[in-house]
Coordinates of C-alpha atoms and ligand atoms in Angstrom, one line a residue:
M8 CA 116.4 115.7 87.0
K9 CA 118.7 114.5 83.5
I10 CA 118.2 110.9 81.9
C11 CA 121.7 110.6 80.5
T12 CA 121.9 107.4 78.1
T13 CA 125.7 108.7 76.7
I14 CA 129.1 108.8 78.6
K15 CA 129.2 112.5 76.3
D16 CA 125.8 113.1 78.1
I17 CA 126.2 112.4 81.7
R18 CA 129.3 113.9 81.3
A19 CA 128.5 117.4 80.1
A20 CA 125.7 117.2 83.0
V21 CA 127.6 116.5 86.0
A22 CA 130.4 118.7 84.8
E23 CA 128.2 121.8 85.4
M24 CA 126.8 120.1 88.9
S25 CA 130.8 120.3 89.9
K26 CA 130.2 124.3 89.8
Q27 CA 128.0 124.0 92.5
G28 CA 130.5 121.4 94.9
T29 CA 131.1 118.0 94.9
V30 CA 128.8 115.0 93.3
G31 CA 128.2 111.6 95.1
L32 CA 127.5 108.5 93.5
V33 CA 125.0 105.4 93.8
T34 CA 125.7 102.2 91.1
T35 CA 122.6 100.1 91.1
M36 CA 121.2 97.6 88.9
G37 CA 117.8 98.9 89.0
A38 CA 114.7 97.1 90.9
L39 CA 115.5 99.8 93.5
H40 CA 114.3 99.7 96.8
A41 CA 114.2 101.0 100.0
G42 CA 118.1 99.7 100.8
H43 CA 119.1 102.0 97.1
M44 CA 117.3 105.2 98.6
A45 CA 119.2 104.7 101.9
L46 CA 122.8 105.3 99.4
V47 CA 121.1 108.1 98.0
K48 CA 119.8 109.9 101.1
A49 CA 123.5 108.8 102.4
A50 CA 125.0 110.6 99.1
S51 CA 122.5 113.7 99.5
N52 CA 123.6 114.8 103.0
A53 CA 127.3 115.4 102.3
H54 CA 127.3 115.9 98.7
S55 CA 125.5 119.0 96.8
N56 CA 124.6 116.4 93.7
V57 CA 123.7 112.9 93.1
V58 CA 124.5 111.3 90.3
A59 CA 122.8 107.7 90.4
T60 CA 123.6 104.4 87.1
I61 CA 121.3 101.9 86.2
F62 CA 122.8 99.9 84.2
V63 CA 122.1 95.6 84.8
N64 CA 126.0 94.9 83.9
P65 CA 125.6 91.2 81.7
T66 CA 130.3 91.2 82.4
Q67 CA 128.4 90.2 86.6
F68 CA 126.3 86.7 85.9
G69 CA 127.7 83.6 85.4
N70 CA 124.0 82.2 84.9
P71 CA 122.5 83.9 81.7
A72 CA 118.8 82.6 83.6
D73 CA 120.0 85.3 86.0
L74 CA 120.6 88.0 84.1
E75 CA 117.4 87.5 81.7
T76 CA 114.9 87.0 84.8
Y77 CA 116.7 89.7 87.4
P78 CA 113.8 92.1 87.0
R79 CA 113.2 95.6 85.9
T80 CA 111.7 98.2 87.3
E81 CA 112.7 101.2 85.1
T82 CA 109.6 103.7 85.6
Q83 CA 109.4 103.8 89.4
D84 CA 113.1 103.7 89.7
L85 CA 113.5 106.8 87.7
A86 CA 110.3 108.6 89.9
M87 CA 111.9 107.0 93.1
L88 CA 115.2 109.0 91.8
K89 CA 113.2 111.7 91.1
A90 CA 111.1 111.7 94.3
A91 CA 115.0 111.7 96.4
G92 CA 115.9 114.7 94.7
V93 CA 119.2 112.9 92.0
A94 CA 120.5 115.2 90.0
A95 CA 121.3 112.7 87.0
V96 CA 120.8 109.4 86.1
F97 CA 123.5 107.5 83.2
M98 CA 121.5 104.9 82.1
P99 CA 123.6 103.5 79.1
Q100 CA 122.7 100.4 76.8
V101 CA 125.8 97.2 77.5
A102 CA 127.3 98.8 73.6
E103 CA 128.1 102.5 75.4
M104 CA 129.6 100.5 78.0
Y105 CA 131.6 97.3 76.8
P106 CA 132.0 98.9 73.1
D107 CA 133.2 96.3 69.9
G108 CA 136.3 94.8 70.9
D109 CA 136.2 95.4 74.5
E110 CA 139.1 93.8 76.3
T111 CA 140.0 95.1 79.0
I112 CA 139.1 94.2 82.8
V113 CA 139.6 94.8 86.2
E114 CA 139.9 92.6 88.7
T115 CA 141.1 91.7 92.6
T116 CA 143.1 88.9 92.3
G117 CA 142.4 87.8 95.8
L118 CA 140.0 88.5 97.1
A119 CA 137.5 88.1 93.8
H120 CA 138.3 84.7 94.2
V121 CA 137.8 83.1 98.0
F122 CA 134.7 83.1 100.0
H123 CA 131.3 84.0 97.6
G124 CA 133.6 84.6 94.7
L125 CA 134.2 80.9 94.7
V126 CA 130.3 80.0 94.3
R127 CA 130.0 82.9 91.7
P128 CA 133.2 82.2 89.7
G129 CA 133.7 86.0 87.5
H130 CA 131.0 88.2 89.9
Y131 CA 133.3 90.5 91.3
R132 CA 135.3 90.7 88.1
G133 CA 132.2 91.6 86.5
V134 CA 131.5 93.9 89.1
A135 CA 135.0 95.7 89.6
T136 CA 134.6 96.0 85.6
V137 CA 131.8 97.8 84.9
V138 CA 132.0 99.4 88.7
T139 CA 135.1 100.9 87.2
K140 CA 134.5 102.4 83.5
L141 CA 131.4 103.9 85.7
F142 CA 134.0 105.8 88.3
N143 CA 136.0 106.6 84.9
I144 CA 133.1 108.1 83.1
V145 CA 131.4 109.7 85.3
G146 CA 133.9 111.3 88.0
A147 CA 132.2 112.0 90.8
N148 CA 133.4 112.7 94.4
A149 CA 132.6 109.6 96.5
A150 CA 130.6 106.5 95.7
Y151 CA 128.1 105.1 98.7
F152 CA 127.3 100.6 97.8
G153 CA 126.3 98.5 100.5
E154 CA 127.2 97.2 103.5
K155 CA 124.8 94.0 102.7
D156 CA 126.5 93.5 100.2
Y157 CA 129.9 92.5 102.5
Q158 CA 132.8 91.1 99.7
Q159 CA 131.8 93.2 97.2
L160 CA 132.2 96.4 99.2
A161 CA 135.7 95.0 100.5
V162 CA 136.8 94.2 95.9
I163 CA 136.0 98.0 95.2
R164 CA 137.8 99.2 98.6
R165 CA 140.6 97.4 97.5
M166 CA 140.7 98.1 93.9
V167 CA 140.1 102.0 94.3
R168 CA 143.1 101.7 97.1
D169 CA 145.1 100.0 94.1
L170 CA 144.5 101.4 91.3
H171 CA 144.1 105.0 93.7
A172 CA 140.8 105.9 92.2
P173 CA 140.1 110.0 93.3
I174 CA 137.6 108.7 94.8
E175 CA 135.9 107.6 98.4
I176 CA 134.0 104.7 98.5
H177 CA 131.3 105.6 101.5
G178 CA 130.0 101.8 103.1
V179 CA 126.1 102.5 104.2
P180 CA 124.1 99.9 106.9
T181 CA 121.3 97.4 105.4
V182 CA 118.6 98.1 105.2
R183 CA 115.8 95.2 106.2
E184 CA 112.0 94.3 106.5
A185 CA 109.8 94.0 109.3
D186 CA 110.8 90.4 109.7
G187 CA 114.7 91.1 109.3
L188 CA 114.9 90.5 105.5
A189 CA 117.8 92.3 104.1
M190 CA 116.2 93.9 101.0
S191 CA 117.5 92.9 98.2
S192 CA 116.0 93.5 94.0
R193 CA 116.0 89.6 94.7
N194 CA 113.4 89.2 96.9
V195 CA 110.5 89.9 94.8
R196 CA 111.6 87.3 92.7
L197 CA 111.3 84.6 96.0
T198 CA 108.5 82.5 95.6
P199 CA 105.5 83.3 98.6
D200 CA 107.0 80.3 100.9
H201 CA 110.8 81.0 99.9
R202 CA 109.7 84.3 101.6
A203 CA 108.7 83.1 104.1
A204 CA 111.5 80.6 105.3
A205 CA 114.3 83.6 103.6
P206 CA 114.2 85.1 106.8
I207 CA 116.6 82.2 108.1
L208 CA 119.4 83.9 107.4
V209 CA 118.8 86.6 110.0
T210 CA 118.1 83.5 112.7
A211 CA 121.5 82.1 111.5
L212 CA 123.9 85.6 111.8
A213 CA 122.2 85.6 115.2
A214 CA 122.5 82.5 116.8
A215 CA 126.2 83.1 115.8
E216 CA 126.7 86.5 117.1
A217 CA 125.4 84.9 120.4
L218 CA 126.8 82.3 120.2
L219 CA 130.9 84.3 120.0
R220 CA 129.9 87.3 121.9
S221 CA 129.1 84.6 125.0
G222 CA 132.9 83.5 124.0
E223 CA 132.8 80.5 121.4
T224 CA 135.0 79.8 118.7
I225 CA 134.4 80.7 115.1
E226 CA 134.4 77.0 114.4
T227 CA 131.3 77.0 117.2
A228 CA 129.6 79.5 115.4
A229 CA 130.0 78.2 112.3
D230 CA 128.5 75.0 113.3
A231 CA 125.6 76.9 114.3
I232 CA 124.4 78.7 111.0
R233 CA 124.8 75.7 109.5
A234 CA 122.4 73.7 112.0
T235 CA 120.0 76.4 111.9
I236 CA 119.7 76.8 107.9
A237 CA 120.0 72.9 108.2
T238 CA 115.8 73.3 110.4
E239 CA 114.6 75.1 106.9
P240 CA 113.6 72.7 104.5
L241 CA 113.6 75.6 101.9
A242 CA 116.6 77.2 102.7
D243 CA 120.7 75.6 101.1
L244 CA 123.0 76.5 102.8
V245 CA 125.2 77.6 99.7
A246 CA 128.8 79.0 102.2
V247 CA 129.4 80.7 105.5
D248 CA 132.3 82.4 106.1
I249 CA 133.9 84.2 109.3
V250 CA 136.8 86.9 108.2
D251 CA 139.1 90.0 109.7
P252 CA 137.2 92.7 108.2
T253 CA 140.1 94.3 107.5
T254 CA 142.1 92.1 105.2
F255 CA 139.5 89.4 104.9
A256 CA 141.2 86.9 106.1
P257 CA 139.8 83.8 107.4
A258 CA 139.1 84.3 111.3
T259 CA 139.2 81.1 113.7
G260 CA 139.4 80.7 117.1
T261 CA 138.1 83.0 120.0
P262 CA 138.2 86.5 118.0
N263 CA 138.8 89.4 119.6
G264 CA 137.7 92.6 117.8
S265 CA 136.1 93.2 114.6
I266 CA 134.5 90.5 112.4
G267 CA 132.4 89.3 109.5
I268 CA 130.3 87.0 108.9
M269 CA 129.0 86.4 106.0
L270 CA 126.3 83.3 104.5
S271 CA 124.9 82.8 101.3
A272 CA 121.8 80.4 100.8
Q273 CA 119.4 79.3 97.8
F274 CA 116.3 79.0 98.3
G275 CA 114.8 77.6 95.1
D276 CA 116.3 79.7 92.1
V277 CA 117.2 82.7 94.1
L278 CA 120.7 83.2 95.4
L279 CA 120.3 85.5 98.5
I280 CA 122.5 87.0 100.7
D281 CA 123.0 89.1 105.0
Q282 CA 126.5 89.6 106.5
K283 CA 126.5 90.7 109.8
E284 CA 129.9 92.6 111.0
I285 CA 130.1 91.9 115.2
T286 CA 133.0 94.0 117.7
L287 CA 133.4 91.4 120.5
Ligands
LIG9 O1 125.5 95.8 93.5 C1 125.1 96.5 92.5 O2 124.0 96.4 92.3 C2 126.5 96.0 91.4 O3 126.4 95.3 91.8 C3 126.5 96.7 90.5 C4 127.4 97.3 92.2 C5 126.0 98.0 90.6 C6 127.1 96.8 90.0 O4 127.4 96.4 88.5

């Protein structure tokens, strides 16, 4: 497995790979877990070679303390990627990604500012900007993103469509712990008490799903989520949004077809998100 820290080196590595067939890309901020490895597996199943990136992107963190404490487990990450057969890893320094005088940003002006974007101002601008840079640097045929970050996936799909970026985007289902908690690099920062409380997110999503499947309205389902989270004293609900998964318009009334339920809650210092898409 090649480890590249410069744009020049990763481009040369991908140029070699492209002679053998297509290249799949998995972008990460490291602290890899089974959720990331599911992305690598989906990419490996479809492409001759897989490139992974590890870059803790400063522009998507609103809170400097969050950036500072973001888990970094580089040695273990590289071992996992190597064992999974990844051909090359791009792990640049900040100055390589954001050269001196850098002033260009990428933003989905509507999608970045609704739902989770309201509670994390600037977050999706940072994501769209760094993902565009990574797409331009690596030049892969397709990229794989987790469905857990439901709005992120929607932002990236919209950006690729609007900018005519020559890359296919694939969503990969959320990987969960035995108790249902969605895998996330942030889970390791939970205290044991907060970790024990965190599956309330899945309980709340299940309560909303059951109500919607029994013909109740979106408003009733959203109330059930709020009531379920309120039963857990260690969880502070941040946002609940129920949307049309294609347009991302807020859903209302009795849904018919697919809807996406997005949920975020604070457990101590750690913000966790979860989602469920259901078809009625
Ligand atoms: O999902 C993530 O890990 C990050 O938001 C991404 C897509 C790698 C951009 O920094």
